[in-house]
């Protein structure tokens, strides 16, 4: 369950591979791939540990963008790519 | 494409769909097919790499390890190892262990020949290793006619060993042919019985597959059967995205990427180190280079051919077809080895355009694979199919008066 007000970080089982559209995330435990479809999302994920919560990590964005990036983070959490810190 | 893409997407608005992003290629392949040997204990009638005999020039243990090191640097997270029968390499288990130690996961395709109890236990205990057992009939009769006598029992014994060792979710890989399409439910039952994952893929006219394609490729009616079955079961089976040409049959797209990934997302390294854009296209026309020259990355990034494949493709003769957006013109390898132009319809075009185009192809002039390691017994295997009279003519250069008789 994704809690936007909780702290998150990239799972230690996950490697990020930069791609021109953003990055490809691979989970060595579940062998699943996820696609981070914008460079901005990759940046937000890399910076997660600097923030007390997921919501704080997207606070610099406009309202509409915040909603869509929180949705993206929720889907990454669901796939186990990011985990509670 | 040859590999399962279990994907989820972290979607945001106003972003190009993934399939559009992939058309321009990735910095590293997602699923790389890597054949470790042309040697095989079997002589399957439809072998897409025309395997049988080992090639004396195959990559050595050290050469394979050097490529694995490079794949680790390129963050190629897993590769699909095949052949031939990869497990006949004496260094096979050593290489698998080396790859997983270097964060390059291995899924290997096997006919089950070397999956005894001991190896099954090792596989079950090793992370980042997955096994794919080939089975082309849900009964010995159907399977062995294509894969050779005893091959059904070998595969079933291997699966029993894996199951007993505690391996779960290993793959059972079925090439769909005119002979086994009515066994789809039975394949699913076999997979469920071993708590395994069923994977079905399309028969390609590649390698020896070209020799039996006329007899074994599904009829138009059977394509409907596959399509409907996939709509019902698509979430429970893997397809390597190989049936995207069937999307033109209906408005509901099949699960998957539905894109030809050749040179963009996938490619093949063959046993002698040659890199081809697609696992089903071992031919000079799709040859990007060799890993012995400057490594794998140099081919993936710099090959002229691969960069061409990453340009927007024109739909050619298909562009005026209402289904082009759904089928994307189908499979490049299937067109090529049946002698059709690459910007025209797929030979199994569900609108029937392929059939019409095939009627104009001179069968004697269709391209042959760049590598043929078939054992002489491979021809006997074709006869087992029971339709020798329908065989394609022997290749044009074969002048022996006994051609086709032995």
Short mmCIF file of N, CA, C and O in Angstrom, two decimals, chain B residues 308-351:
data_model
loop_
_atom_site.label_atom_id
_atom_site.label_comp_id
_atom_site.label_asym_id
_atom_site.label_seq_id
_atom_site.Cartn_x
_atom_site.Cartn_y
_atom_site.Cartn_z
N UNK B 308 19.68 1.77 -38.70
CA UNK B 308 18.61 1.89 -39.71
C UNK B 308 17.29 1.35 -39.17
O UNK B 308 16.23 1.92 -39.41
N UNK B 309 17.37 0.23 -38.45
CA UNK B 309 16.15 -0.38 -37.93
C UNK B 309 15.45 0.52 -36.91
O UNK B 309 14.27 0.35 -36.62
N UNK B 310 16.22 1.46 -36.34
CA UNK B 310 15.65 2.36 -35.34
C UNK B 310 15.03 3.60 -35.97
O UNK B 310 14.52 4.47 -35.26
N UNK B 311 15.09 3.71 -37.29
CA UNK B 311 14.41 4.81 -37.96
C UNK B 311 12.94 4.43 -38.13
O UNK B 311 12.60 3.25 -38.16
N UNK B 312 12.09 5.44 -38.25
CA UNK B 312 10.68 5.12 -38.51
C UNK B 312 10.57 4.26 -39.78
O UNK B 312 11.22 4.55 -40.78
N UNK B 313 9.81 3.19 -39.70
CA UNK B 313 9.66 2.30 -40.85
C UNK B 313 8.46 2.75 -41.68
O UNK B 313 7.45 3.17 -41.13
N UNK B 314 8.61 2.63 -42.98
CA UNK B 314 7.46 2.94 -43.82
C UNK B 314 6.60 1.69 -43.94
O UNK B 314 7.10 0.59 -43.89
N UNK B 315 5.36 1.87 -44.06
CA UNK B 315 4.47 0.72 -44.14
C UNK B 315 4.46 0.07 -45.51
O UNK B 315 3.93 -1.01 -45.69
N UNK B 316 5.07 0.72 -46.50
CA UNK B 316 5.11 0.16 -47.84
C UNK B 316 3.73 -0.20 -48.34
O UNK B 316 2.77 0.56 -48.19
N UNK B 317 3.64 -1.42 -48.91
CA UNK B 317 2.38 -1.86 -49.51
C UNK B 317 1.26 -1.94 -48.48
O UNK B 317 0.08 -1.96 -48.82
N UNK B 318 1.63 -2.00 -47.17
CA UNK B 318 0.62 -2.17 -46.13
C UNK B 318 -0.01 -0.85 -45.69
O UNK B 318 -0.99 -0.84 -44.95
N UNK B 319 0.59 0.25 -46.11
CA UNK B 319 0.21 1.54 -45.53
C UNK B 319 -1.26 1.87 -45.75
O UNK B 319 -1.89 2.48 -44.91
N UNK B 320 -1.79 1.41 -46.88
CA UNK B 320 -3.19 1.74 -47.16
C UNK B 320 -4.15 0.79 -46.44
O UNK B 320 -5.35 0.97 -46.51
N UNK B 321 -3.60 -0.20 -45.74
CA UNK B 321 -4.48 -1.18 -45.08
C UNK B 321 -4.97 -0.64 -43.75
O UNK B 321 -4.21 -0.08 -42.96
N UNK B 322 -6.25 -0.84 -43.50
CA UNK B 322 -6.86 -0.30 -42.28
C UNK B 322 -6.28 -0.96 -41.02
O UNK B 322 -6.39 -0.43 -39.93
N UNK B 323 -5.67 -2.13 -41.19
CA UNK B 323 -5.19 -2.87 -40.01
C UNK B 323 -3.74 -2.58 -39.68
O UNK B 323 -3.21 -3.13 -38.72
N UNK B 324 -3.08 -1.72 -40.47
CA UNK B 324 -1.64 -1.55 -40.29
C UNK B 324 -1.26 -1.09 -38.88
O UNK B 324 -0.30 -1.59 -38.30
N UNK B 325 -2.05 -0.20 -38.31
CA UNK B 325 -1.73 0.26 -36.96
C UNK B 325 -1.77 -0.88 -35.96
O UNK B 325 -1.04 -0.89 -34.97
N UNK B 326 -2.62 -1.86 -36.21
CA UNK B 326 -2.76 -2.98 -35.28
C UNK B 326 -1.65 -4.00 -35.44
O UNK B 326 -1.14 -4.53 -34.47
N UNK B 327 -1.26 -4.29 -36.68
CA UNK B 327 -0.31 -5.39 -36.89
C UNK B 327 1.09 -4.91 -37.20
O UNK B 327 2.03 -5.70 -37.16
N UNK B 328 1.25 -3.63 -37.52
CA UNK B 328 2.57 -3.06 -37.81
C UNK B 328 3.31 -3.80 -38.92
O UNK B 328 4.53 -3.82 -38.97
N UNK B 329 2.56 -4.45 -39.79
CA UNK B 329 3.21 -5.15 -40.90
C UNK B 329 3.75 -6.52 -40.54
O UNK B 329 4.27 -7.23 -41.39
N UNK B 330 3.62 -6.90 -39.26
CA UNK B 330 3.98 -8.26 -38.89
C UNK B 330 5.46 -8.48 -38.68
O UNK B 330 6.21 -7.56 -38.33
N UNK B 331 5.89 -9.72 -38.92
CA UNK B 331 7.23 -10.18 -38.54
C UNK B 331 8.21 -10.09 -39.71
O UNK B 331 8.01 -10.68 -40.76
N UNK B 332 9.30 -9.35 -39.45
CA UNK B 332 10.33 -9.14 -40.47
C UNK B 332 10.95 -10.47 -40.93
O UNK B 332 11.14 -10.70 -42.13
N UNK B 333 11.26 -11.34 -39.97
CA UNK B 333 11.92 -12.61 -40.32
C UNK B 333 10.98 -13.50 -41.13
O UNK B 333 11.40 -14.18 -42.08
N UNK B 334 9.71 -13.50 -40.75
CA UNK B 334 8.75 -14.34 -41.47
C UNK B 334 8.62 -13.88 -42.92
O UNK B 334 8.53 -14.69 -43.85
N UNK B 335 8.65 -12.57 -43.13
CA UNK B 335 8.57 -12.05 -44.50
C UNK B 335 9.82 -12.44 -45.27
O UNK B 335 9.76 -12.94 -46.40
N UNK B 336 10.97 -12.20 -44.63
CA UNK B 336 12.24 -12.37 -45.32
C UNK B 336 12.44 -13.81 -45.81
O UNK B 336 12.77 -14.04 -46.97
N UNK B 337 12.23 -14.77 -44.91
CA UNK B 337 12.54 -16.15 -45.28
C UNK B 337 11.46 -16.82 -46.13
O UNK B 337 11.63 -17.94 -46.59
N UNK B 338 10.33 -16.11 -46.31
CA UNK B 338 9.36 -16.62 -47.29
C UNK B 338 9.49 -15.86 -48.61
O UNK B 338 8.70 -16.06 -49.53
N UNK B 339 10.49 -14.98 -48.69
CA UNK B 339 10.76 -14.30 -49.95
C UNK B 339 9.92 -13.05 -50.18
O UNK B 339 9.88 -12.53 -51.30
N UNK B 340 9.26 -12.58 -49.13
CA UNK B 340 8.41 -11.38 -49.29
C UNK B 340 9.21 -10.12 -48.98
O UNK B 340 10.13 -10.15 -48.18
N UNK B 341 8.83 -8.99 -49.59
CA UNK B 341 9.52 -7.73 -49.27
C UNK B 341 9.24 -7.32 -47.84
O UNK B 341 8.15 -7.55 -47.31
N UNK B 342 10.25 -6.68 -47.19
CA UNK B 342 10.12 -6.35 -45.78
C UNK B 342 9.08 -5.27 -45.52
O UNK B 342 8.56 -5.16 -44.41
N UNK B 343 8.77 -4.46 -46.53
CA UNK B 343 7.77 -3.42 -46.29
C UNK B 343 6.40 -3.83 -46.82
O UNK B 343 5.52 -3.02 -47.02
N UNK B 344 6.23 -5.13 -47.03
CA UNK B 344 4.93 -5.65 -47.48
C UNK B 344 4.27 -6.45 -46.38
O UNK B 344 4.69 -6.39 -45.23
N UNK B 345 3.24 -7.21 -46.74
CA UNK B 345 2.49 -7.94 -45.72
C UNK B 345 3.26 -9.16 -45.17
O UNK B 345 4.13 -9.70 -45.84
N UNK B 346 2.92 -9.54 -43.97
CA UNK B 346 3.41 -10.76 -43.33
C UNK B 346 2.82 -11.95 -44.10
O UNK B 346 1.69 -11.89 -44.58
N UNK B 347 3.60 -13.05 -44.23
CA UNK B 347 3.02 -14.21 -44.95
C UNK B 347 1.74 -14.74 -44.31
O UNK B 347 0.92 -15.35 -44.99
N UNK B 348 1.57 -14.49 -43.01
CA UNK B 348 0.35 -14.94 -42.35
C UNK B 348 -0.60 -13.77 -42.08
O UNK B 348 -1.42 -13.83 -41.16
N UNK B 349 -0.49 -12.73 -42.90
CA UNK B 349 -1.38 -11.58 -42.79
C UNK B 349 -2.82 -12.06 -42.69
O UNK B 349 -3.30 -12.82 -43.54
N UNK B 350 -3.51 -11.62 -41.63
CA UNK B 350 -4.85 -12.14 -41.40
C UNK B 350 -5.87 -11.61 -42.41
O UNK B 350 -6.98 -12.12 -42.50
N UNK B 351 -5.47 -10.60 -43.16
CA UNK B 351 -6.37 -10.10 -44.20
C UNK B 351 -6.17 -10.86 -45.52
O UNK B 351 -6.80 -10.53 -46.53
#
